Amino acid sequence: RRGADGEITGVIGVGQDITQIREITGEQERIADDLSRLIETANAPIFGVDLQGMVTEWNRKAADMLGYTKGDTMGKNFVQNFIQLKNQDSVAQVLNR
């Protein structure tokens, strides 16, 4: 804030208590971490595919069973790269539903 002569005469500030927002955000992060850990350590192959058919998730059991690491699969087209040619059409149909 400035006075009539242009000199600074004070400061105007606005504050807001964000304690509750931080608590909620922290809880959401804990839940997301728990779910990620559950997916990664599951005793079943779990993979995720986005609407374009690209791999978005690949857990350790999928890697063990199928021989592709998470790094090998992420961002690649699931059907074209990881499904046998004879099964690609039927798998693609299921994913497109």
PDB file of N, CA and C in Angstrom:
ATOM      1  N   ARG A   1       0.850  -1.166   0.000  1.00  0.00           N
ATOM      2  CA  ARG A   1       0.000   0.000   0.000  1.00  0.00           C
ATOM      3  C   ARG A   1       0.894   1.226   0.000  1.00  0.00           C
ATOM      4  N   ARG A   2       0.512   2.218  -0.749  1.00  0.00           N
ATOM      5  CA  ARG A   2       1.315   3.440  -0.852  1.00  0.00           C
ATOM      6  C   ARG A   2       0.496   4.657  -0.420  1.00  0.00           C
ATOM      7  N   GLY A   3       1.185   5.602   0.159  1.00  0.00           N
ATOM      8  CA  GLY A   3       0.553   6.850   0.572  1.00  0.00           C
ATOM      9  C   GLY A   3       0.450   7.810  -0.608  1.00  0.00           C
ATOM     10  N   ALA A   4      -0.061   9.022  -0.351  1.00  0.00           N
ATOM     11  CA  ALA A   4      -0.252  10.035  -1.386  1.00  0.00           C
ATOM     12  C   ALA A   4       1.058  10.437  -2.049  1.00  0.00           C
ATOM     13  N   ASP A   5       2.160  10.348  -1.298  1.00  0.00           N
ATOM     14  CA  ASP A   5       3.460  10.714  -1.845  1.00  0.00           C
ATOM     15  C   ASP A   5       4.167   9.555  -2.541  1.00  0.00           C
ATOM     16  N   GLY A   6       3.513   8.386  -2.630  1.00  0.00           N
ATOM     17  CA  GLY A   6       4.093   7.221  -3.299  1.00  0.00           C
ATOM     18  C   GLY A   6       4.924   6.322  -2.399  1.00  0.00           C
ATOM     19  N   GLU A   7       5.107   6.736  -1.175  1.00  0.00           N
ATOM     20  CA  GLU A   7       5.880   5.932  -0.223  1.00  0.00           C
ATOM     21  C   GLU A   7       5.037   4.749   0.276  1.00  0.00           C
ATOM     22  N   ILE A   8       5.715   3.664   0.521  1.00  0.00           N
ATOM     23  CA  ILE A   8       5.032   2.486   1.064  1.00  0.00           C
ATOM     24  C   ILE A   8       4.630   2.794   2.497  1.00  0.00           C
ATOM     25  N   THR A   9       3.339   2.569   2.775  1.00  0.00           N
ATOM     26  CA  THR A   9       2.825   2.854   4.117  1.00  0.00           C
ATOM     27  C   THR A   9       2.358   1.597   4.841  1.00  0.00           C
ATOM     28  N   GLY A  10       2.243   0.524   4.148  1.00  0.00           N
ATOM     29  CA  GLY A  10       1.791  -0.703   4.793  1.00  0.00           C
ATOM     30  C   GLY A  10       1.637  -1.836   3.795  1.00  0.00           C
ATOM     31  N   VAL A  11       1.203  -2.949   4.293  1.00  0.00           N
ATOM     32  CA  VAL A  11       1.018  -4.154   3.492  1.00  0.00           C
ATOM     33  C   VAL A  11      -0.382  -4.696   3.766  1.00  0.00           C
ATOM     34  N   ILE A  12      -1.015  -5.172   2.720  1.00  0.00           N
ATOM     35  CA  ILE A  12      -2.309  -5.830   2.860  1.00  0.00           C
ATOM     36  C   ILE A  12      -2.087  -7.310   2.553  1.00  0.00           C
ATOM     37  N   GLY A  13      -2.557  -8.170   3.407  1.00  0.00           N
ATOM     38  CA  GLY A  13      -2.383  -9.607   3.210  1.00  0.00           C
ATOM     39  C   GLY A  13      -3.690 -10.348   3.418  1.00  0.00           C
ATOM     40  N   VAL A  14      -3.764 -11.515   2.844  1.00  0.00           N
ATOM     41  CA  VAL A  14      -4.924 -12.378   2.991  1.00  0.00           C
ATOM     42  C   VAL A  14      -4.410 -13.745   3.412  1.00  0.00           C
ATOM     43  N   GLY A  15      -5.044 -14.367   4.370  1.00  0.00           N
ATOM     44  CA  GLY A  15      -4.640 -15.696   4.821  1.00  0.00           C
ATOM     45  C   GLY A  15      -5.822 -16.640   4.827  1.00  0.00           C
ATOM     46  N   GLN A  16      -5.495 -17.914   4.764  1.00  0.00           N
ATOM     47  CA  GLN A  16      -6.548 -18.923   4.787  1.00  0.00           C
ATOM     48  C   GLN A  16      -5.992 -20.161   5.474  1.00  0.00           C
ATOM     49  N   ASP A  17      -6.774 -20.738   6.354  1.00  0.00           N
ATOM     50  CA  ASP A  17      -6.370 -21.964   7.035  1.00  0.00           C
ATOM     51  C   ASP A  17      -6.571 -23.133   6.079  1.00  0.00           C
ATOM     52  N   ILE A  18      -5.479 -23.788   5.704  1.00  0.00           N
ATOM     53  CA  ILE A  18      -5.556 -24.926   4.778  1.00  0.00           C
ATOM     54  C   ILE A  18      -5.266 -26.252   5.476  1.00  0.00           C
ATOM     55  N   THR A  19      -5.370 -26.257   6.787  1.00  0.00           N
ATOM     56  CA  THR A  19      -5.103 -27.476   7.564  1.00  0.00           C
ATOM     57  C   THR A  19      -5.976 -28.634   7.098  1.00  0.00           C
ATOM     58  N   GLN A  20      -7.265 -28.403   6.948  1.00  0.00           N
ATOM     59  CA  GLN A  20      -8.182 -29.473   6.549  1.00  0.00           C
ATOM     60  C   GLN A  20      -7.877 -29.952   5.133  1.00  0.00           C
ATOM     61  N   ILE A  21      -7.551 -29.045   4.236  1.00  0.00           N
ATOM     62  CA  ILE A  21      -7.214 -29.429   2.861  1.00  0.00           C
ATOM     63  C   ILE A  21      -5.975 -30.317   2.864  1.00  0.00           C
ATOM     64  N   ARG A  22      -4.979 -29.942   3.659  1.00  0.00           N
ATOM     65  CA  ARG A  22      -3.755 -30.759   3.736  1.00  0.00           C
ATOM     66  C   ARG A  22      -4.034 -32.133   4.330  1.00  0.00           C
ATOM     67  N   GLU A  23      -4.904 -32.201   5.325  1.00  0.00           N
ATOM     68  CA  GLU A  23      -5.262 -33.487   5.932  1.00  0.00           C
ATOM     69  C   GLU A  23      -5.943 -34.387   4.905  1.00  0.00           C
ATOM     70  N   ILE A  24      -6.879 -33.830   4.147  1.00  0.00           N
ATOM     71  CA  ILE A  24      -7.599 -34.598   3.128  1.00  0.00           C
ATOM     72  C   ILE A  24      -6.638 -35.062   2.042  1.00  0.00           C
ATOM     73  N   THR A  25      -5.777 -34.173   1.595  1.00  0.00           N
ATOM     74  CA  THR A  25      -4.797 -34.520   0.564  1.00  0.00           C
ATOM     75  C   THR A  25      -3.868 -35.619   1.060  1.00  0.00           C
ATOM     76  N   GLY A  26      -3.427 -35.507   2.298  1.00  0.00           N
ATOM     77  CA  GLY A  26      -2.562 -36.542   2.875  1.00  0.00           C
ATOM     78  C   GLY A  26      -3.249 -37.895   2.924  1.00  0.00           C
ATOM     79  N   GLU A  27      -4.525 -37.910   3.313  1.00  0.00           N
ATOM     80  CA  GLU A  27      -5.285 -39.164   3.356  1.00  0.00           C
ATOM     81  C   GLU A  27      -5.443 -39.752   1.959  1.00  0.00           C
ATOM     82  N   GLN A  28      -5.710 -38.911   0.971  1.00  0.00           N
ATOM     83  CA  GLN A  28      -5.829 -39.395  -0.405  1.00  0.00           C
ATOM     84  C   GLN A  28      -4.504 -39.990  -0.889  1.00  0.00           C
ATOM     85  N   GLU A  29      -3.402 -39.369  -0.545  1.00  0.00           N
ATOM     86  CA  GLU A  29      -2.092 -39.899  -0.943  1.00  0.00           C
ATOM     87  C   GLU A  29      -1.812 -41.238  -0.269  1.00  0.00           C
ATOM     88  N   ARG A  30      -2.187 -41.372   1.006  1.00  0.00           N
ATOM     89  CA  ARG A  30      -2.001 -42.653   1.709  1.00  0.00           C
ATOM     90  C   ARG A  30      -2.823 -43.764   1.060  1.00  0.00           C
ATOM     91  N   ILE A  31      -4.067 -43.454   0.703  1.00  0.00           N
ATOM     92  CA  ILE A  31      -4.924 -44.448   0.051  1.00  0.00           C
ATOM     93  C   ILE A  31      -4.346 -44.842  -1.303  1.00  0.00           C
ATOM     94  N   ALA A  32      -3.900 -43.871  -2.082  1.00  0.00           N
ATOM     95  CA  ALA A  32      -3.301 -44.166  -3.390  1.00  0.00           C
ATOM     96  C   ALA A  32      -2.060 -45.033  -3.235  1.00  0.00           C
ATOM     97  N   ASP A  33      -1.230 -44.743  -2.241  1.00  0.00           N
ATOM     98  CA  ASP A  33      -0.039 -45.554  -1.993  1.00  0.00           C
ATOM     99  C   ASP A  33      -0.420 -46.985  -1.609  1.00  0.00           C
ATOM    100  N   ASP A  34      -1.431 -47.126  -0.758  1.00  0.00           N
ATOM    101  CA  ASP A  34      -1.888 -48.463  -0.354  1.00  0.00           C
ATOM    102  C   ASP A  34      -2.389 -49.254  -1.557  1.00  0.00           C
ATOM    103  N   LEU A  35      -3.169 -48.613  -2.414  1.00  0.00           N
ATOM    104  CA  LEU A  35      -3.688 -49.302  -3.598  1.00  0.00           C
ATOM    105  C   LEU A  35      -2.567 -49.671  -4.564  1.00  0.00           C
ATOM    106  N   SER A  36      -1.616 -48.788  -4.742  1.00  0.00           N
ATOM    107  CA  SER A  36      -0.468 -49.087  -5.614  1.00  0.00           C
ATOM    108  C   SER A  36       0.315 -50.278  -5.078  1.00  0.00           C
ATOM    109  N   ARG A  37       0.528 -50.300  -3.781  1.00  0.00           N
ATOM    110  CA  ARG A  37       1.247 -51.410  -3.152  1.00  0.00           C
ATOM    111  C   ARG A  37       0.466 -52.712  -3.308  1.00  0.00           C
ATOM    112  N   LEU A  38      -0.849 -52.644  -3.144  1.00  0.00           N
ATOM    113  CA  LEU A  38      -1.696 -53.830  -3.307  1.00  0.00           C
ATOM    114  C   LEU A  38      -1.592 -54.378  -4.724  1.00  0.00           C
ATOM    115  N   ILE A  39      -1.668 -53.502  -5.715  1.00  0.00           N
ATOM    116  CA  ILE A  39      -1.559 -53.929  -7.117  1.00  0.00           C
ATOM    117  C   ILE A  39      -0.196 -54.539  -7.381  1.00  0.00           C
ATOM    118  N   GLU A  40       0.846 -53.903  -6.916  1.00  0.00           N
ATOM    119  CA  GLU A  40       2.204 -54.363  -7.207  1.00  0.00           C
ATOM    120  C   GLU A  40       2.514 -55.702  -6.551  1.00  0.00           C
ATOM    121  N   THR A  41       1.976 -55.960  -5.364  1.00  0.00           N
ATOM    122  CA  THR A  41       2.314 -57.180  -4.631  1.00  0.00           C
ATOM    123  C   THR A  41       1.261 -58.275  -4.757  1.00  0.00           C
ATOM    124  N   ALA A  42       0.221 -58.045  -5.539  1.00  0.00           N
ATOM    125  CA  ALA A  42      -0.848 -59.040  -5.702  1.00  0.00           C
ATOM    126  C   ALA A  42      -0.286 -60.350  -6.253  1.00  0.00           C
ATOM    127  N   ASN A  43      -0.925 -61.441  -5.874  1.00  0.00           N
ATOM    128  CA  ASN A  43      -0.506 -62.762  -6.335  1.00  0.00           C
ATOM    129  C   ASN A  43      -1.242 -63.141  -7.615  1.00  0.00           C
ATOM    130  N   ALA A  44      -1.585 -62.143  -8.396  1.00  0.00           N
ATOM    131  CA  ALA A  44      -2.260 -62.338  -9.688  1.00  0.00           C
ATOM    132  C   ALA A  44      -1.732 -61.274 -10.645  1.00  0.00           C
ATOM    133  N   PRO A  45      -1.668 -61.603 -11.917  1.00  0.00           N
ATOM    134  CA  PRO A  45      -1.212 -60.583 -12.869  1.00  0.00           C
ATOM    135  C   PRO A  45      -2.259 -59.472 -12.991  1.00  0.00           C
ATOM    136  N   ILE A  46      -1.822 -58.247 -12.850  1.00  0.00           N
ATOM    137  CA  ILE A  46      -2.704 -57.092 -12.991  1.00  0.00           C
ATOM    138  C   ILE A  46      -2.043 -56.127 -13.957  1.00  0.00           C
ATOM    139  N   PHE A  47      -2.805 -55.707 -14.961  1.00  0.00           N
ATOM    140  CA  PHE A  47      -2.295 -54.707 -15.896  1.00  0.00           C
ATOM    141  C   PHE A  47      -3.393 -53.699 -16.163  1.00  0.00           C
ATOM    142  N   GLY A  48      -2.991 -52.514 -16.565  1.00  0.00           N
ATOM    143  CA  GLY A  48      -3.940 -51.469 -16.904  1.00  0.00           C
ATOM    144  C   GLY A  48      -3.722 -51.029 -18.335  1.00  0.00           C
ATOM    145  N   VAL A  49      -4.814 -50.682 -18.992  1.00  0.00           N
ATOM    146  CA  VAL A  49      -4.764 -50.231 -20.378  1.00  0.00           C
ATOM    147  C   VAL A  49      -5.652 -48.994 -20.480  1.00  0.00           C
ATOM    148  N   ASP A  50      -5.148 -47.931 -21.132  1.00  0.00           N
ATOM    149  CA  ASP A  50      -5.966 -46.725 -21.288  1.00  0.00           C
ATOM    150  C   ASP A  50      -6.926 -46.865 -22.469  1.00  0.00           C
ATOM    151  N   LEU A  51      -7.672 -45.828 -22.758  1.00  0.00           N
ATOM    152  CA  LEU A  51      -8.688 -45.884 -23.819  1.00  0.00           C
ATOM    153  C   LEU A  51      -8.091 -46.062 -25.209  1.00  0.00           C
ATOM    154  N   GLN A  52      -6.810 -45.753 -25.356  1.00  0.00           N
ATOM    155  CA  GLN A  52      -6.139 -45.949 -26.641  1.00  0.00           C
ATOM    156  C   GLN A  52      -5.465 -47.322 -26.732  1.00  0.00           C
ATOM    157  N   GLY A  53      -5.605 -48.132 -25.688  1.00  0.00           N
ATOM    158  CA  GLY A  53      -5.033 -49.474 -25.695  1.00  0.00           C
ATOM    159  C   GLY A  53      -3.586 -49.542 -25.246  1.00  0.00           C
ATOM    160  N   MET A  54      -3.079 -48.441 -24.683  1.00  0.00           N
ATOM    161  CA  MET A  54      -1.692 -48.413 -24.230  1.00  0.00           C
ATOM    162  C   MET A  54      -1.600 -48.884 -22.781  1.00  0.00           C
ATOM    163  N   VAL A  55      -0.553 -49.622 -22.474  1.00  0.00           N
ATOM    164  CA  VAL A  55      -0.360 -50.149 -21.126  1.00  0.00           C
ATOM    165  C   VAL A  55      -0.042 -48.993 -20.175  1.00  0.00           C
ATOM    166  N   THR A  56      -0.784 -48.943 -19.070  1.00  0.00           N
ATOM    167  CA  THR A  56      -0.583 -47.912 -18.050  1.00  0.00           C
ATOM    168  C   THR A  56      -0.187 -48.502 -16.702  1.00  0.00           C
ATOM    169  N   GLU A  57      -0.339 -49.807 -16.556  1.00  0.00           N
ATOM    170  CA  GLU A  57       0.031 -50.493 -15.309  1.00  0.00           C
ATOM    171  C   GLU A  57       0.436 -51.911 -15.629  1.00  0.00           C
ATOM    172  N   TRP A  58       1.405 -52.437 -14.880  1.00  0.00           N
ATOM    173  CA  TRP A  58       1.905 -53.796 -15.109  1.00  0.00           C
ATOM    174  C   TRP A  58       2.562 -54.240 -13.816  1.00  0.00           C
ATOM    175  N   ASN A  59       1.919 -55.146 -13.098  1.00  0.00           N
ATOM    176  CA  ASN A  59       2.475 -55.498 -11.790  1.00  0.00           C
ATOM    177  C   ASN A  59       3.541 -56.591 -11.887  1.00  0.00           C
ATOM    178  N   ARG A  60       4.137 -56.875 -10.750  1.00  0.00           N
ATOM    179  CA  ARG A  60       5.251 -57.830 -10.681  1.00  0.00           C
ATOM    180  C   ARG A  60       4.828 -59.226 -11.115  1.00  0.00           C
ATOM    181  N   LYS A  61       3.626 -59.655 -10.748  1.00  0.00           N
ATOM    182  CA  LYS A  61       3.162 -60.992 -11.130  1.00  0.00           C
ATOM    183  C   LYS A  61       2.971 -61.088 -12.644  1.00  0.00           C
ATOM    184  N   ALA A  62       2.475 -60.013 -13.280  1.00  0.00           N
ATOM    185  CA  ALA A  62       2.359 -60.000 -14.742  1.00  0.00           C
ATOM    186  C   ALA A  62       3.744 -60.133 -15.365  1.00  0.00           C
ATOM    187  N   ALA A  63       4.713 -59.448 -14.799  1.00  0.00           N
ATOM    188  CA  ALA A  63       6.084 -59.530 -15.308  1.00  0.00           C
ATOM    189  C   ALA A  63       6.634 -60.946 -15.149  1.00  0.00           C
ATOM    190  N   ASP A  64       6.403 -61.553 -13.993  1.00  0.00           N
ATOM    191  CA  ASP A  64       6.890 -62.920 -13.745  1.00  0.00           C
ATOM    192  C   ASP A  64       6.254 -63.920 -14.710  1.00  0.00           C
ATOM    193  N   MET A  65       4.949 -63.825 -14.902  1.00  0.00           N
ATOM    194  CA  MET A  65       4.233 -64.800 -15.724  1.00  0.00           C
ATOM    195  C   MET A  65       4.465 -64.608 -17.221  1.00  0.00           C
ATOM    196  N   LEU A  66       4.548 -63.349 -17.653  1.00  0.00           N
ATOM    197  CA  LEU A  66       4.590 -63.080 -19.084  1.00  0.00           C
ATOM    198  C   LEU A  66       5.993 -62.753 -19.606  1.00  0.00           C
ATOM    199  N   GLY A  67       6.930 -62.508 -18.704  1.00  0.00           N
ATOM    200  CA  GLY A  67       8.311 -62.293 -19.118  1.00  0.00           C
ATOM    201  C   GLY A  67       8.637 -60.890 -19.595  1.00  0.00           C
ATOM    202  N   TYR A  68       7.726 -59.949 -19.432  1.00  0.00           N
ATOM    203  CA  TYR A  68       7.977 -58.553 -19.795  1.00  0.00           C
ATOM    204  C   TYR A  68       8.002 -57.714 -18.525  1.00  0.00           C
ATOM    205  N   THR A  69       9.013 -56.894 -18.358  1.00  0.00           N
ATOM    206  CA  THR A  69       9.062 -56.024 -17.183  1.00  0.00           C
ATOM    207  C   THR A  69       8.091 -54.867 -17.372  1.00  0.00           C
ATOM    208  N   LYS A  70       7.837 -54.175 -16.289  1.00  0.00           N
ATOM    209  CA  LYS A  70       6.982 -52.995 -16.358  1.00  0.00           C
ATOM    210  C   LYS A  70       7.566 -51.991 -17.358  1.00  0.00           C
ATOM    211  N   GLY A  71       8.873 -51.817 -17.336  1.00  0.00           N
ATOM    212  CA  GLY A  71       9.535 -50.903 -18.259  1.00  0.00           C
ATOM    213  C   GLY A  71       9.385 -51.320 -19.713  1.00  0.00           C
ATOM    214  N   ASP A  72       9.321 -52.635 -19.953  1.00  0.00           N
ATOM    215  CA  ASP A  72       9.138 -53.143 -21.317  1.00  0.00           C
ATOM    216  C   ASP A  72       7.755 -52.810 -21.877  1.00  0.00           C
ATOM    217  N   THR A  73       6.772 -52.682 -20.994  1.00  0.00           N
ATOM    218  CA  THR A  73       5.382 -52.613 -21.434  1.00  0.00           C
ATOM    219  C   THR A  73       4.753 -51.226 -21.387  1.00  0.00           C
ATOM    220  N   MET A  74       5.169 -50.397 -20.471  1.00  0.00           N
ATOM    221  CA  MET A  74       4.512 -49.108 -20.254  1.00  0.00           C
ATOM    222  C   MET A  74       4.497 -48.258 -21.528  1.00  0.00           C
ATOM    223  N   GLY A  75       3.297 -47.758 -21.865  1.00  0.00           N
ATOM    224  CA  GLY A  75       3.137 -46.879 -23.011  1.00  0.00           C
ATOM    225  C   GLY A  75       3.073 -47.580 -24.353  1.00  0.00           C
ATOM    226  N   LYS A  76       3.124 -48.910 -24.345  1.00  0.00           N
ATOM    227  CA  LYS A  76       3.047 -49.659 -25.604  1.00  0.00           C
ATOM    228  C   LYS A  76       1.643 -50.217 -25.785  1.00  0.00           C
ATOM    229  N   ASN A  77       1.263 -50.428 -27.033  1.00  0.00           N
ATOM    230  CA  ASN A  77      -0.055 -50.969 -27.326  1.00  0.00           C
ATOM    231  C   ASN A  77      -0.134 -52.412 -26.831  1.00  0.00           C
ATOM    232  N   PHE A  78      -1.080 -52.661 -25.941  1.00  0.00           N
ATOM    233  CA  PHE A  78      -1.201 -53.967 -25.298  1.00  0.00           C
ATOM    234  C   PHE A  78      -1.474 -55.079 -26.306  1.00  0.00           C
ATOM    235  N   VAL A  79      -2.481 -54.903 -27.127  1.00  0.00           N
ATOM    236  CA  VAL A  79      -2.887 -55.962 -28.056  1.00  0.00           C
ATOM    237  C   VAL A  79      -1.795 -56.224 -29.087  1.00  0.00           C
ATOM    238  N   GLN A  80      -1.287 -55.190 -29.717  1.00  0.00           N
ATOM    239  CA  GLN A  80      -0.296 -55.362 -30.783  1.00  0.00           C
ATOM    240  C   GLN A  80       1.022 -55.945 -30.292  1.00  0.00           C
ATOM    241  N   ASN A  81       1.400 -55.644 -29.066  1.00  0.00           N
ATOM    242  CA  ASN A  81       2.719 -56.052 -28.577  1.00  0.00           C
ATOM    243  C   ASN A  81       2.732 -57.267 -27.656  1.00  0.00           C
ATOM    244  N   PHE A  82       1.614 -57.569 -26.992  1.00  0.00           N
ATOM    245  CA  PHE A  82       1.669 -58.593 -25.950  1.00  0.00           C
ATOM    246  C   PHE A  82       0.611 -59.694 -26.078  1.00  0.00           C
ATOM    247  N   ILE A  83      -0.178 -59.652 -27.138  1.00  0.00           N
ATOM    248  CA  ILE A  83      -1.194 -60.684 -27.369  1.00  0.00           C
ATOM    249  C   ILE A  83      -0.823 -61.430 -28.648  1.00  0.00           C
ATOM    250  N   GLN A  84      -0.941 -62.766 -28.592  1.00  0.00           N
ATOM    251  CA  GLN A  84      -0.633 -63.570 -29.775  1.00  0.00           C
ATOM    252  C   GLN A  84      -1.517 -63.130 -30.943  1.00  0.00           C
ATOM    253  N   LEU A  85      -0.952 -63.172 -32.128  1.00  0.00           N
ATOM    254  CA  LEU A  85      -1.635 -62.708 -33.337  1.00  0.00           C
ATOM    255  C   LEU A  85      -3.026 -63.326 -33.491  1.00  0.00           C
ATOM    256  N   LYS A  86      -3.140 -64.625 -33.240  1.00  0.00           N
ATOM    257  CA  LYS A  86      -4.428 -65.297 -33.431  1.00  0.00           C
ATOM    258  C   LYS A  86      -5.502 -64.818 -32.448  1.00  0.00           C
ATOM    259  N   ASN A  87      -5.104 -64.204 -31.336  1.00  0.00           N
ATOM    260  CA  ASN A  87      -6.055 -63.743 -30.323  1.00  0.00           C
ATOM    261  C   ASN A  87      -6.261 -62.230 -30.325  1.00  0.00           C
ATOM    262  N   GLN A  88      -5.551 -61.515 -31.156  1.00  0.00           N
ATOM    263  CA  GLN A  88      -5.581 -60.053 -31.106  1.00  0.00           C
ATOM    264  C   GLN A  88      -6.970 -59.480 -31.371  1.00  0.00           C
ATOM    265  N   ASP A  89      -7.680 -60.006 -32.355  1.00  0.00           N
ATOM    266  CA  ASP A  89      -9.008 -59.470 -32.677  1.00  0.00           C
ATOM    267  C   ASP A  89      -9.981 -59.639 -31.508  1.00  0.00           C
ATOM    268  N   SER A  90     -10.010 -60.813 -30.922  1.00  0.00           N
ATOM    269  CA  SER A  90     -10.965 -61.033 -29.831  1.00  0.00           C
ATOM    270  C   SER A  90     -10.611 -60.218 -28.580  1.00  0.00           C
ATOM    271  N   VAL A  91      -9.331 -60.084 -28.280  1.00  0.00           N
ATOM    272  CA  VAL A  91      -8.918 -59.274 -27.126  1.00  0.00           C
ATOM    273  C   VAL A  91      -9.227 -57.809 -27.388  1.00  0.00           C
ATOM    274  N   ALA A  92      -8.968 -57.341 -28.587  1.00  0.00           N
ATOM    275  CA  ALA A  92      -9.260 -55.954 -28.947  1.00  0.00           C
ATOM    276  C   ALA A  92     -10.758 -55.659 -28.797  1.00  0.00           C
ATOM    277  N   GLN A  93     -11.593 -56.610 -29.202  1.00  0.00           N
ATOM    278  CA  GLN A  93     -13.056 -56.422 -29.072  1.00  0.00           C
ATOM    279  C   GLN A  93     -13.463 -56.276 -27.615  1.00  0.00           C
ATOM    280  N   VAL A  94     -12.888 -57.097 -26.752  1.00  0.00           N
ATOM    281  CA  VAL A  94     -13.200 -57.017 -25.318  1.00  0.00           C
ATOM    282  C   VAL A  94     -12.775 -55.660 -24.759  1.00  0.00           C
ATOM    283  N   LEU A  95     -11.580 -55.220 -25.117  1.00  0.00           N
ATOM    284  CA  LEU A  95     -11.082 -53.951 -24.593  1.00  0.00           C
ATOM    285  C   LEU A  95     -11.838 -52.747 -25.136  1.00  0.00           C
ATOM    286  N   ASN A  96     -12.415 -52.876 -26.306  1.00  0.00           N
ATOM    287  CA  ASN A  96     -13.126 -51.755 -26.914  1.00  0.00           C
ATOM    288  C   ASN A  96     -14.561 -51.598 -26.427  1.00  0.00           C
ATOM    289  N   ARG A  97     -15.013 -52.489 -25.585  1.00  0.00           N
ATOM    290  CA  ARG A  97     -16.400 -52.407 -25.062  1.00  0.00           C
ATOM    291  C   ARG A  97     -16.546 -51.306 -24.070  1.00  0.00           C
TER     292      ARG A  97
END
